[in-house]
Amino acid sequence: MMGPAHSLSGAAAWLGVGAAAASQGHAMPWPVLLVGTLISAGAALAPDLDHKAATISRSFGPLSHGLCAIVDAMSHFAYRHTRMRGDSSSRSGGHRTLTHTWLWAVLIGVGFSALAVTFGRWAVLGILFVHVVLAVEGLLWRAARTSSHILVWLIGAFAAWTLAGILNKPGNGADWLFAAPDQHFMWLGLPVVVGALMHDLGDAITVSGCPILWPIPIGRKRWYALGTPKVMRFRAGSWVELKILMPAFMILGGLGATSALGVI
């Protein structure tokens, strides 16, 4: 899928998590619901770090472009050295390989949680800044494309500073799910995992599929492109994505939000 649909799916998924958590007696304070939605929307773009032409490669100028080139090479290396007989030997890049797996999503989420717990407020600010910028690039892509990167970065910095301050206030969610003083903000890794997995699932219903289950081998392939039956797949950016999936994500997100906040 394209960036806007990925971000919408990530946002809708976290709002759904909020609804599920509320039903199980772990209701999210509204700052957790808001921050998690933004992080998940941003994280839903992050698996495309292996693609030098993706939205994320442009989001932070030369820094993100260089990082994408490194991740692309690393992903291609991982593919070449772990492929099995059934996997293609003619792949020339790393797109839709390492960063499009469940293992990558979990490891990245754990890493962000560890950063937040270890370094506290400053790590939280960094995590929020990066993901808010990505969320703006994904959810408000038309405006972001016609604006300067500096403006988007300023929006990300302001939002990160404001939201981190709100979360730090008692009862606003720094200790959601993890109440011990040394576990505050540990939950920040969860929307990262949710967003990354939604990206993978979104790619799985397109023509190429997605190797979500790596490194678990399926048949003669370790990089098996999991997906729906081929007759149900579509090309990224097609009318199915624009006219059906994106409106569906908006509706599901709205329902999740109202349920998570106890409105319905």
PDB file of N, CA and C in Angstrom, residues 147-241:
ATOM      1  N   SER A 147       4.797  21.564   1.592  1.00  0.00           N
ATOM      2  CA  SER A 147       5.426  22.369   2.641  1.00  0.00           C
ATOM      3  C   SER A 147       6.909  22.036   2.719  1.00  0.00           C
ATOM      4  N   SER A 148       7.653  22.877   3.400  1.00  0.00           N
ATOM      5  CA  SER A 148       9.072  22.602   3.594  1.00  0.00           C
ATOM      6  C   SER A 148       9.245  21.559   4.691  1.00  0.00           C
ATOM      7  N   HIS A 149      10.348  20.810   4.623  1.00  0.00           N
ATOM      8  CA  HIS A 149      10.644  19.843   5.667  1.00  0.00           C
ATOM      9  C   HIS A 149      10.773  20.531   7.014  1.00  0.00           C
ATOM     10  N   ILE A 150      11.313  21.741   7.010  1.00  0.00           N
ATOM     11  CA  ILE A 150      11.537  22.451   8.276  1.00  0.00           C
ATOM     12  C   ILE A 150      10.220  22.698   8.993  1.00  0.00           C
ATOM     13  N   LEU A 151       9.173  23.061   8.252  1.00  0.00           N
ATOM     14  CA  LEU A 151       7.876  23.293   8.863  1.00  0.00           C
ATOM     15  C   LEU A 151       7.344  22.011   9.497  1.00  0.00           C
ATOM     16  N   VAL A 152       7.469  20.901   8.783  1.00  0.00           N
ATOM     17  CA  VAL A 152       7.004  19.626   9.325  1.00  0.00           C
ATOM     18  C   VAL A 152       7.807  19.256  10.571  1.00  0.00           C
ATOM     19  N   TRP A 153       9.120  19.501  10.535  1.00  0.00           N
ATOM     20  CA  TRP A 153       9.945  19.214  11.708  1.00  0.00           C
ATOM     21  C   TRP A 153       9.551  20.077  12.895  1.00  0.00           C
ATOM     22  N   LEU A 154       9.229  21.337  12.639  1.00  0.00           N
ATOM     23  CA  LEU A 154       8.804  22.230  13.720  1.00  0.00           C
ATOM     24  C   LEU A 154       7.492  21.753  14.335  1.00  0.00           C
ATOM     25  N   ILE A 155       6.573  21.302  13.487  1.00  0.00           N
ATOM     26  CA  ILE A 155       5.313  20.744  13.988  1.00  0.00           C
ATOM     27  C   ILE A 155       5.600  19.513  14.852  1.00  0.00           C
ATOM     28  N   GLY A 156       6.505  18.658  14.367  1.00  0.00           N
ATOM     29  CA  GLY A 156       6.866  17.460  15.122  1.00  0.00           C
ATOM     30  C   GLY A 156       7.499  17.791  16.455  1.00  0.00           C
ATOM     31  N   ALA A 157       8.398  18.788  16.465  1.00  0.00           N
ATOM     32  CA  ALA A 157       9.072  19.178  17.704  1.00  0.00           C
ATOM     33  C   ALA A 157       8.085  19.774  18.710  1.00  0.00           C
ATOM     34  N   PHE A 158       7.199  20.647  18.226  1.00  0.00           N
ATOM     35  CA  PHE A 158       6.206  21.269  19.112  1.00  0.00           C
ATOM     36  C   PHE A 158       5.264  20.213  19.692  1.00  0.00           C
ATOM     37  N   ALA A 159       4.786  19.315  18.830  1.00  0.00           N
ATOM     38  CA  ALA A 159       3.873  18.265  19.293  1.00  0.00           C
ATOM     39  C   ALA A 159       4.566  17.338  20.285  1.00  0.00           C
ATOM     40  N   ALA A 160       5.821  16.983  20.009  1.00  0.00           N
ATOM     41  CA  ALA A 160       6.561  16.096  20.907  1.00  0.00           C
ATOM     42  C   ALA A 160       6.734  16.730  22.279  1.00  0.00           C
ATOM     43  N   TRP A 161       7.135  17.997  22.313  1.00  0.00           N
ATOM     44  CA  TRP A 161       7.353  18.697  23.579  1.00  0.00           C
ATOM     45  C   TRP A 161       6.046  18.811  24.362  1.00  0.00           C
ATOM     46  N   THR A 162       4.969  19.164  23.678  1.00  0.00           N
ATOM     47  CA  THR A 162       3.673  19.331  24.335  1.00  0.00           C
ATOM     48  C   THR A 162       3.133  18.009  24.862  1.00  0.00           C
ATOM     49  N   LEU A 163       3.162  16.975  24.027  1.00  0.00           N
ATOM     50  CA  LEU A 163       2.599  15.687  24.418  1.00  0.00           C
ATOM     51  C   LEU A 163       3.421  15.011  25.517  1.00  0.00           C
ATOM     52  N   ALA A 164       4.743  15.153  25.464  1.00  0.00           N
ATOM     53  CA  ALA A 164       5.579  14.581  26.526  1.00  0.00           C
ATOM     54  C   ALA A 164       5.260  15.237  27.860  1.00  0.00           C
ATOM     55  N   GLY A 165       5.037  16.554  27.846  1.00  0.00           N
ATOM     56  CA  GLY A 165       4.672  17.257  29.067  1.00  0.00           C
ATOM     57  C   GLY A 165       3.334  16.801  29.611  1.00  0.00           C
ATOM     58  N   ILE A 166       2.362  16.595  28.721  1.00  0.00           N
ATOM     59  CA  ILE A 166       1.042  16.129  29.143  1.00  0.00           C
ATOM     60  C   ILE A 166       1.128  14.728  29.734  1.00  0.00           C
ATOM     61  N   LEU A 167       1.886  13.838  29.078  1.00  0.00           N
ATOM     62  CA  LEU A 167       2.012  12.466  29.567  1.00  0.00           C
ATOM     63  C   LEU A 167       2.669  12.408  30.941  1.00  0.00           C
ATOM     64  N   ASN A 168       3.557  13.338  31.224  1.00  0.00           N
ATOM     65  CA  ASN A 168       4.292  13.340  32.491  1.00  0.00           C
ATOM     66  C   ASN A 168       3.417  13.708  33.680  1.00  0.00           C
ATOM     67  N   LYS A 169       2.264  14.293  33.423  1.00  0.00           N
ATOM     68  CA  LYS A 169       1.398  14.697  34.529  1.00  0.00           C
ATOM     69  C   LYS A 169       0.714  13.466  35.127  1.00  0.00           C
ATOM     70  N   PRO A 170       0.539  13.461  36.468  1.00  0.00           N
ATOM     71  CA  PRO A 170      -0.079  12.303  37.136  1.00  0.00           C
ATOM     72  C   PRO A 170      -1.433  11.935  36.525  1.00  0.00           C
ATOM     73  N   GLY A 171      -1.607  10.644  36.279  1.00  0.00           N
ATOM     74  CA  GLY A 171      -2.875  10.150  35.762  1.00  0.00           C
ATOM     75  C   GLY A 171      -3.038  10.244  34.262  1.00  0.00           C
ATOM     76  N   ASN A 172      -2.036  10.784  33.570  1.00  0.00           N
ATOM     77  CA  ASN A 172      -2.159  10.969  32.125  1.00  0.00           C
ATOM     78  C   ASN A 172      -1.539   9.851  31.295  1.00  0.00           C
ATOM     79  N   GLY A 173      -0.978   8.837  31.956  1.00  0.00           N
ATOM     80  CA  GLY A 173      -0.618   7.662  31.194  1.00  0.00           C
ATOM     81  C   GLY A 173       0.834   7.263  31.100  1.00  0.00           C
ATOM     82  N   ALA A 174       1.742   7.977  31.768  1.00  0.00           N
ATOM     83  CA  ALA A 174       3.143   7.550  31.726  1.00  0.00           C
ATOM     84  C   ALA A 174       3.289   6.133  32.262  1.00  0.00           C
ATOM     85  N   ASP A 175       2.401   5.757  33.203  1.00  0.00           N
ATOM     86  CA  ASP A 175       2.473   4.447  33.839  1.00  0.00           C
ATOM     87  C   ASP A 175       1.398   3.490  33.348  1.00  0.00           C
ATOM     88  N   TRP A 176       0.800   3.778  32.181  1.00  0.00           N
ATOM     89  CA  TRP A 176      -0.248   2.889  31.673  1.00  0.00           C
ATOM     90  C   TRP A 176       0.314   1.487  31.429  1.00  0.00           C
ATOM     91  N   LEU A 177      -0.360   0.478  31.945  1.00  0.00           N
ATOM     92  CA  LEU A 177       0.001  -0.943  31.869  1.00  0.00           C
ATOM     93  C   LEU A 177       1.213  -1.316  32.704  1.00  0.00           C
ATOM     94  N   PHE A 178       2.191  -0.415  32.836  1.00  0.00           N
ATOM     95  CA  PHE A 178       3.416  -0.705  33.569  1.00  0.00           C
ATOM     96  C   PHE A 178       3.572   0.346  34.674  1.00  0.00           C
ATOM     97  N   ALA A 179       3.138  -0.019  35.898  1.00  0.00           N
ATOM     98  CA  ALA A 179       2.988   0.973  36.953  1.00  0.00           C
ATOM     99  C   ALA A 179       4.246   1.234  37.773  1.00  0.00           C
ATOM    100  N   ALA A 180       5.212   0.318  37.745  1.00  0.00           N
ATOM    101  CA  ALA A 180       6.412   0.511  38.558  1.00  0.00           C
ATOM    102  C   ALA A 180       7.162   1.763  38.107  1.00  0.00           C
ATOM    103  N   PRO A 181       7.760   2.496  39.049  1.00  0.00           N
ATOM    104  CA  PRO A 181       8.461   3.741  38.687  1.00  0.00           C
ATOM    105  C   PRO A 181       9.538   3.562  37.616  1.00  0.00           C
ATOM    106  N   ASP A 182      10.185   2.388  37.608  1.00  0.00           N
ATOM    107  CA  ASP A 182      11.236   2.157  36.616  1.00  0.00           C
ATOM    108  C   ASP A 182      10.689   1.594  35.309  1.00  0.00           C
ATOM    109  N   GLN A 183       9.351   1.582  35.163  1.00  0.00           N
ATOM    110  CA  GLN A 183       8.741   1.074  33.933  1.00  0.00           C
ATOM    111  C   GLN A 183       7.915   2.131  33.204  1.00  0.00           C
ATOM    112  N   HIS A 184       7.949   3.360  33.693  1.00  0.00           N
ATOM    113  CA  HIS A 184       7.158   4.406  33.049  1.00  0.00           C
ATOM    114  C   HIS A 184       7.568   4.572  31.586  1.00  0.00           C
ATOM    115  N   PHE A 185       6.599   4.717  30.725  1.00  0.00           N
ATOM    116  CA  PHE A 185       6.750   4.865  29.277  1.00  0.00           C
ATOM    117  C   PHE A 185       7.165   3.577  28.567  1.00  0.00           C
ATOM    118  N   MET A 186       7.154   2.454  29.288  1.00  0.00           N
ATOM    119  CA  MET A 186       7.489   1.191  28.628  1.00  0.00           C
ATOM    120  C   MET A 186       6.493   0.861  27.516  1.00  0.00           C
ATOM    121  N   TRP A 187       5.265   1.333  27.668  1.00  0.00           N
ATOM    122  CA  TRP A 187       4.225   1.024  26.683  1.00  0.00           C
ATOM    123  C   TRP A 187       4.477   1.687  25.328  1.00  0.00           C
ATOM    124  N   LEU A 188       5.393   2.659  25.260  1.00  0.00           N
ATOM    125  CA  LEU A 188       5.614   3.374  23.998  1.00  0.00           C
ATOM    126  C   LEU A 188       6.049   2.455  22.855  1.00  0.00           C
ATOM    127  N   GLY A 189       6.611   1.310  23.183  1.00  0.00           N
ATOM    128  CA  GLY A 189       7.007   0.382  22.130  1.00  0.00           C
ATOM    129  C   GLY A 189       5.835  -0.344  21.498  1.00  0.00           C
ATOM    130  N   LEU A 190       4.702  -0.415  22.212  1.00  0.00           N
ATOM    131  CA  LEU A 190       3.550  -1.164  21.693  1.00  0.00           C
ATOM    132  C   LEU A 190       2.970  -0.559  20.414  1.00  0.00           C
ATOM    133  N   PRO A 191       2.713   0.760  20.361  1.00  0.00           N
ATOM    134  CA  PRO A 191       2.190   1.298  19.094  1.00  0.00           C
ATOM    135  C   PRO A 191       3.185   1.199  17.947  1.00  0.00           C
ATOM    136  N   VAL A 192       4.485   1.124  18.275  1.00  0.00           N
ATOM    137  CA  VAL A 192       5.487   0.926  17.229  1.00  0.00           C
ATOM    138  C   VAL A 192       5.307  -0.450  16.595  1.00  0.00           C
ATOM    139  N   VAL A 193       5.124  -1.458  17.445  1.00  0.00           N
ATOM    140  CA  VAL A 193       4.901  -2.819  16.948  1.00  0.00           C
ATOM    141  C   VAL A 193       3.608  -2.888  16.145  1.00  0.00           C
ATOM    142  N   VAL A 194       2.547  -2.270  16.674  1.00  0.00           N
ATOM    143  CA  VAL A 194       1.247  -2.290  15.994  1.00  0.00           C
ATOM    144  C   VAL A 194       1.345  -1.646  14.615  1.00  0.00           C
ATOM    145  N   GLY A 195       1.979  -0.476  14.541  1.00  0.00           N
ATOM    146  CA  GLY A 195       2.111   0.219  13.260  1.00  0.00           C
ATOM    147  C   GLY A 195       2.913  -0.575  12.253  1.00  0.00           C
ATOM    148  N   ALA A 196       4.030  -1.151  12.697  1.00  0.00           N
ATOM    149  CA  ALA A 196       4.875  -1.930  11.782  1.00  0.00           C
ATOM    150  C   ALA A 196       4.142  -3.162  11.260  1.00  0.00           C
ATOM    151  N   LEU A 197       3.427  -3.852  12.147  1.00  0.00           N
ATOM    152  CA  LEU A 197       2.690  -5.044  11.715  1.00  0.00           C
ATOM    153  C   LEU A 197       1.552  -4.694  10.764  1.00  0.00           C
ATOM    154  N   MET A 198       0.904  -3.549  10.990  1.00  0.00           N
ATOM    155  CA  MET A 198      -0.153  -3.130  10.070  1.00  0.00           C
ATOM    156  C   MET A 198       0.414  -2.825   8.690  1.00  0.00           C
ATOM    157  N   HIS A 199       1.615  -2.263   8.644  1.00  0.00           N
ATOM    158  CA  HIS A 199       2.268  -2.043   7.354  1.00  0.00           C
ATOM    159  C   HIS A 199       2.453  -3.385   6.632  1.00  0.00           C
ATOM    160  N   ASP A 200       2.956  -4.370   7.368  1.00  0.00           N
ATOM    161  CA  ASP A 200       3.207  -5.675   6.761  1.00  0.00           C
ATOM    162  C   ASP A 200       1.911  -6.323   6.274  1.00  0.00           C
ATOM    163  N   LEU A 201       0.877  -6.237   7.080  1.00  0.00           N
ATOM    164  CA  LEU A 201      -0.408  -6.815   6.667  1.00  0.00           C
ATOM    165  C   LEU A 201      -0.982  -6.075   5.459  1.00  0.00           C
ATOM    166  N   GLY A 202      -0.775  -4.763   5.420  1.00  0.00           N
ATOM    167  CA  GLY A 202      -1.227  -3.996   4.264  1.00  0.00           C
ATOM    168  C   GLY A 202      -0.513  -4.417   2.995  1.00  0.00           C
ATOM    169  N   ASP A 203       0.787  -4.636   3.091  1.00  0.00           N
ATOM    170  CA  ASP A 203       1.543  -5.092   1.925  1.00  0.00           C
ATOM    171  C   ASP A 203       1.168  -6.517   1.531  1.00  0.00           C
ATOM    172  N   ALA A 204       0.736  -7.303   2.509  1.00  0.00           N
ATOM    173  CA  ALA A 204       0.395  -8.702   2.226  1.00  0.00           C
ATOM    174  C   ALA A 204      -0.832  -8.830   1.341  1.00  0.00           C
ATOM    175  N   ILE A 205      -1.689  -7.809   1.319  1.00  0.00           N
ATOM    176  CA  ILE A 205      -2.882  -7.914   0.473  1.00  0.00           C
ATOM    177  C   ILE A 205      -2.689  -7.247  -0.884  1.00  0.00           C
ATOM    178  N   THR A 206      -1.462  -6.795  -1.159  1.00  0.00           N
ATOM    179  CA  THR A 206      -1.154  -6.276  -2.489  1.00  0.00           C
ATOM    180  C   THR A 206      -0.572  -7.399  -3.345  1.00  0.00           C
ATOM    181  N   VAL A 207      -0.284  -7.083  -4.587  1.00  0.00           N
ATOM    182  CA  VAL A 207       0.132  -8.100  -5.560  1.00  0.00           C
ATOM    183  C   VAL A 207       1.362  -8.885  -5.117  1.00  0.00           C
ATOM    184  N   SER A 208       2.342  -8.205  -4.527  1.00  0.00           N
ATOM    185  CA  SER A 208       3.616  -8.865  -4.212  1.00  0.00           C
ATOM    186  C   SER A 208       3.596  -9.682  -2.935  1.00  0.00           C
ATOM    187  N   GLY A 209       2.642  -9.445  -2.038  1.00  0.00           N
ATOM    188  CA  GLY A 209       2.641 -10.137  -0.761  1.00  0.00           C
ATOM    189  C   GLY A 209       3.744  -9.616   0.144  1.00  0.00           C
ATOM    190  N   CYS A 210       3.932 -10.263   1.296  1.00  0.00           N
ATOM    191  CA  CYS A 210       4.909  -9.774   2.272  1.00  0.00           C
ATOM    192  C   CYS A 210       5.438 -10.947   3.105  1.00  0.00           C
ATOM    193  N   PRO A 211       6.761 -11.023   3.306  1.00  0.00           N
ATOM    194  CA  PRO A 211       7.346 -12.155   4.053  1.00  0.00           C
ATOM    195  C   PRO A 211       7.256 -11.963   5.565  1.00  0.00           C
ATOM    196  N   ILE A 212       6.052 -11.758   6.066  1.00  0.00           N
ATOM    197  CA  ILE A 212       5.850 -11.428   7.484  1.00  0.00           C
ATOM    198  C   ILE A 212       6.455 -12.481   8.422  1.00  0.00           C
ATOM    199  N   LEU A 213       6.377 -13.747   8.063  1.00  0.00           N
ATOM    200  CA  LEU A 213       6.728 -14.823   8.992  1.00  0.00           C
ATOM    201  C   LEU A 213       8.216 -15.130   9.067  1.00  0.00           C
ATOM    202  N   TRP A 214       9.041 -14.496   8.250  1.00  0.00           N
ATOM    203  CA  TRP A 214      10.488 -14.763   8.328  1.00  0.00           C
ATOM    204  C   TRP A 214      10.965 -14.628   9.765  1.00  0.00           C
ATOM    205  N   PRO A 215      11.852 -15.501  10.240  1.00  0.00           N
ATOM    206  CA  PRO A 215      12.631 -16.518   9.513  1.00  0.00           C
ATOM    207  C   PRO A 215      12.014 -17.916   9.525  1.00  0.00           C
ATOM    208  N   ILE A 216      10.732 -18.025   9.781  1.00  0.00           N
ATOM    209  CA  ILE A 216      10.074 -19.335   9.784  1.00  0.00           C
ATOM    210  C   ILE A 216       9.934 -19.821   8.341  1.00  0.00           C
ATOM    211  N   PRO A 217      10.514 -20.975   8.003  1.00  0.00           N
ATOM    212  CA  PRO A 217      10.423 -21.461   6.610  1.00  0.00           C
ATOM    213  C   PRO A 217       9.040 -22.019   6.300  1.00  0.00           C
ATOM    214  N   ILE A 218       8.597 -21.785   5.082  1.00  0.00           N
ATOM    215  CA  ILE A 218       7.344 -22.353   4.583  1.00  0.00           C
ATOM    216  C   ILE A 218       7.667 -23.064   3.277  1.00  0.00           C
ATOM    217  N   GLY A 219       7.526 -24.382   3.279  1.00  0.00           N
ATOM    218  CA  GLY A 219       7.913 -25.161   2.107  1.00  0.00           C
ATOM    219  C   GLY A 219       9.405 -25.018   1.853  1.00  0.00           C
ATOM    220  N   ARG A 220       9.759 -24.602   0.654  1.00  0.00           N
ATOM    221  CA  ARG A 220      11.171 -24.439   0.284  1.00  0.00           C
ATOM    222  C   ARG A 220      11.604 -22.982   0.357  1.00  0.00           C
ATOM    223  N   LYS A 221      10.790 -22.155   1.007  1.00  0.00           N
ATOM    224  CA  LYS A 221      11.114 -20.730   1.082  1.00  0.00           C
ATOM    225  C   LYS A 221      11.223 -20.266   2.530  1.00  0.00           C
ATOM    226  N   ARG A 222      12.245 -19.455   2.786  1.00  0.00           N
ATOM    227  CA  ARG A 222      12.323 -18.780   4.071  1.00  0.00           C
ATOM    228  C   ARG A 222      11.699 -17.392   3.974  1.00  0.00           C
ATOM    229  N   TRP A 223      11.670 -16.838   2.746  1.00  0.00           N
ATOM    230  CA  TRP A 223      11.097 -15.505   2.513  1.00  0.00           C
ATOM    231  C   TRP A 223       9.772 -15.647   1.772  1.00  0.00           C
ATOM    232  N   TYR A 224       8.915 -16.495   2.299  1.00  0.00           N
ATOM    233  CA  TYR A 224       7.624 -16.747   1.672  1.00  0.00           C
ATOM    234  C   TYR A 224       6.759 -15.488   1.740  1.00  0.00           C
ATOM    235  N   ALA A 225       6.280 -15.036   0.578  1.00  0.00           N
ATOM    236  CA  ALA A 225       5.455 -13.822   0.514  1.00  0.00           C
ATOM    237  C   ALA A 225       4.017 -14.157   0.905  1.00  0.00           C
ATOM    238  N   LEU A 226       3.715 -14.001   2.170  1.00  0.00           N
ATOM    239  CA  LEU A 226       2.382 -14.293   2.675  1.00  0.00           C
ATOM    240  C   LEU A 226       1.370 -13.300   2.116  1.00  0.00           C
ATOM    241  N   GLY A 227       0.169 -13.770   1.843  1.00  0.00           N
ATOM    242  CA  GLY A 227      -0.847 -12.859   1.327  1.00  0.00           C
ATOM    243  C   GLY A 227      -2.190 -13.525   1.160  1.00  0.00           C
ATOM    244  N   THR A 228      -3.145 -12.737   0.761  1.00  0.00           N
ATOM    245  CA  THR A 228      -4.476 -13.247   0.468  1.00  0.00           C
ATOM    246  C   THR A 228      -4.434 -14.010  -0.854  1.00  0.00           C
ATOM    247  N   PRO A 229      -5.477 -14.764  -1.185  1.00  0.00           N
ATOM    248  CA  PRO A 229      -5.530 -15.408  -2.513  1.00  0.00           C
ATOM    249  C   PRO A 229      -5.289 -14.360  -3.605  1.00  0.00           C
ATOM    250  N   LYS A 230      -4.571 -14.726  -4.643  1.00  0.00           N
ATOM    251  CA  LYS A 230      -4.150 -13.763  -5.658  1.00  0.00           C
ATOM    252  C   LYS A 230      -5.309 -13.003  -6.289  1.00  0.00           C
ATOM    253  N   VAL A 231      -6.450 -13.641  -6.404  1.00  0.00           N
ATOM    254  CA  VAL A 231      -7.598 -12.970  -7.016  1.00  0.00           C
ATOM    255  C   VAL A 231      -8.079 -11.800  -6.151  1.00  0.00           C
ATOM    256  N   MET A 232      -7.720 -11.801  -4.871  1.00  0.00           N
ATOM    257  CA  MET A 232      -8.164 -10.747  -3.960  1.00  0.00           C
ATOM    258  C   MET A 232      -7.114  -9.649  -3.781  1.00  0.00           C
ATOM    259  N   ARG A 233      -5.963  -9.783  -4.408  1.00  0.00           N
ATOM    260  CA  ARG A 233      -4.899  -8.794  -4.230  1.00  0.00           C
ATOM    261  C   ARG A 233      -5.065  -7.637  -5.208  1.00  0.00           C
ATOM    262  N   PHE A 234      -4.415  -6.534  -4.920  1.00  0.00           N
ATOM    263  CA  PHE A 234      -4.516  -5.334  -5.752  1.00  0.00           C
ATOM    264  C   PHE A 234      -3.160  -4.639  -5.802  1.00  0.00           C
ATOM    265  N   ARG A 235      -3.015  -3.725  -6.731  1.00  0.00           N
ATOM    266  CA  ARG A 235      -1.780  -2.963  -6.842  1.00  0.00           C
ATOM    267  C   ARG A 235      -1.819  -1.752  -5.912  1.00  0.00           C
ATOM    268  N   ALA A 236      -0.665  -1.429  -5.345  1.00  0.00           N
ATOM    269  CA  ALA A 236      -0.580  -0.279  -4.453  1.00  0.00           C
ATOM    270  C   ALA A 236      -1.026   0.984  -5.178  1.00  0.00           C
ATOM    271  N   GLY A 237      -1.871   1.779  -4.538  1.00  0.00           N
ATOM    272  CA  GLY A 237      -2.368   3.014  -5.129  1.00  0.00           C
ATOM    273  C   GLY A 237      -3.584   2.829  -6.011  1.00  0.00           C
ATOM    274  N   SER A 238      -4.100   1.618  -6.092  1.00  0.00           N
ATOM    275  CA  SER A 238      -5.260   1.351  -6.955  1.00  0.00           C
ATOM    276  C   SER A 238      -6.540   1.869  -6.297  1.00  0.00           C
ATOM    277  N   TRP A 239      -7.651   1.784  -7.038  1.00  0.00           N
ATOM    278  CA  TRP A 239      -8.927   2.272  -6.528  1.00  0.00           C
ATOM    279  C   TRP A 239      -9.379   1.495  -5.297  1.00  0.00           C
ATOM    280  N   VAL A 240      -8.976   0.239  -5.176  1.00  0.00           N
ATOM    281  CA  VAL A 240      -9.354  -0.548  -4.002  1.00  0.00           C
ATOM    282  C   VAL A 240      -8.806   0.108  -2.733  1.00  0.00           C
ATOM    283  N   GLU A 241      -7.560   0.541  -2.810  1.00  0.00           N
ATOM    284  CA  GLU A 241      -6.920   1.194  -1.670  1.00  0.00           C
ATOM    285  C   GLU A 241      -7.552   2.551  -1.377  1.00  0.00           C
TER     286      GLU A 241
END
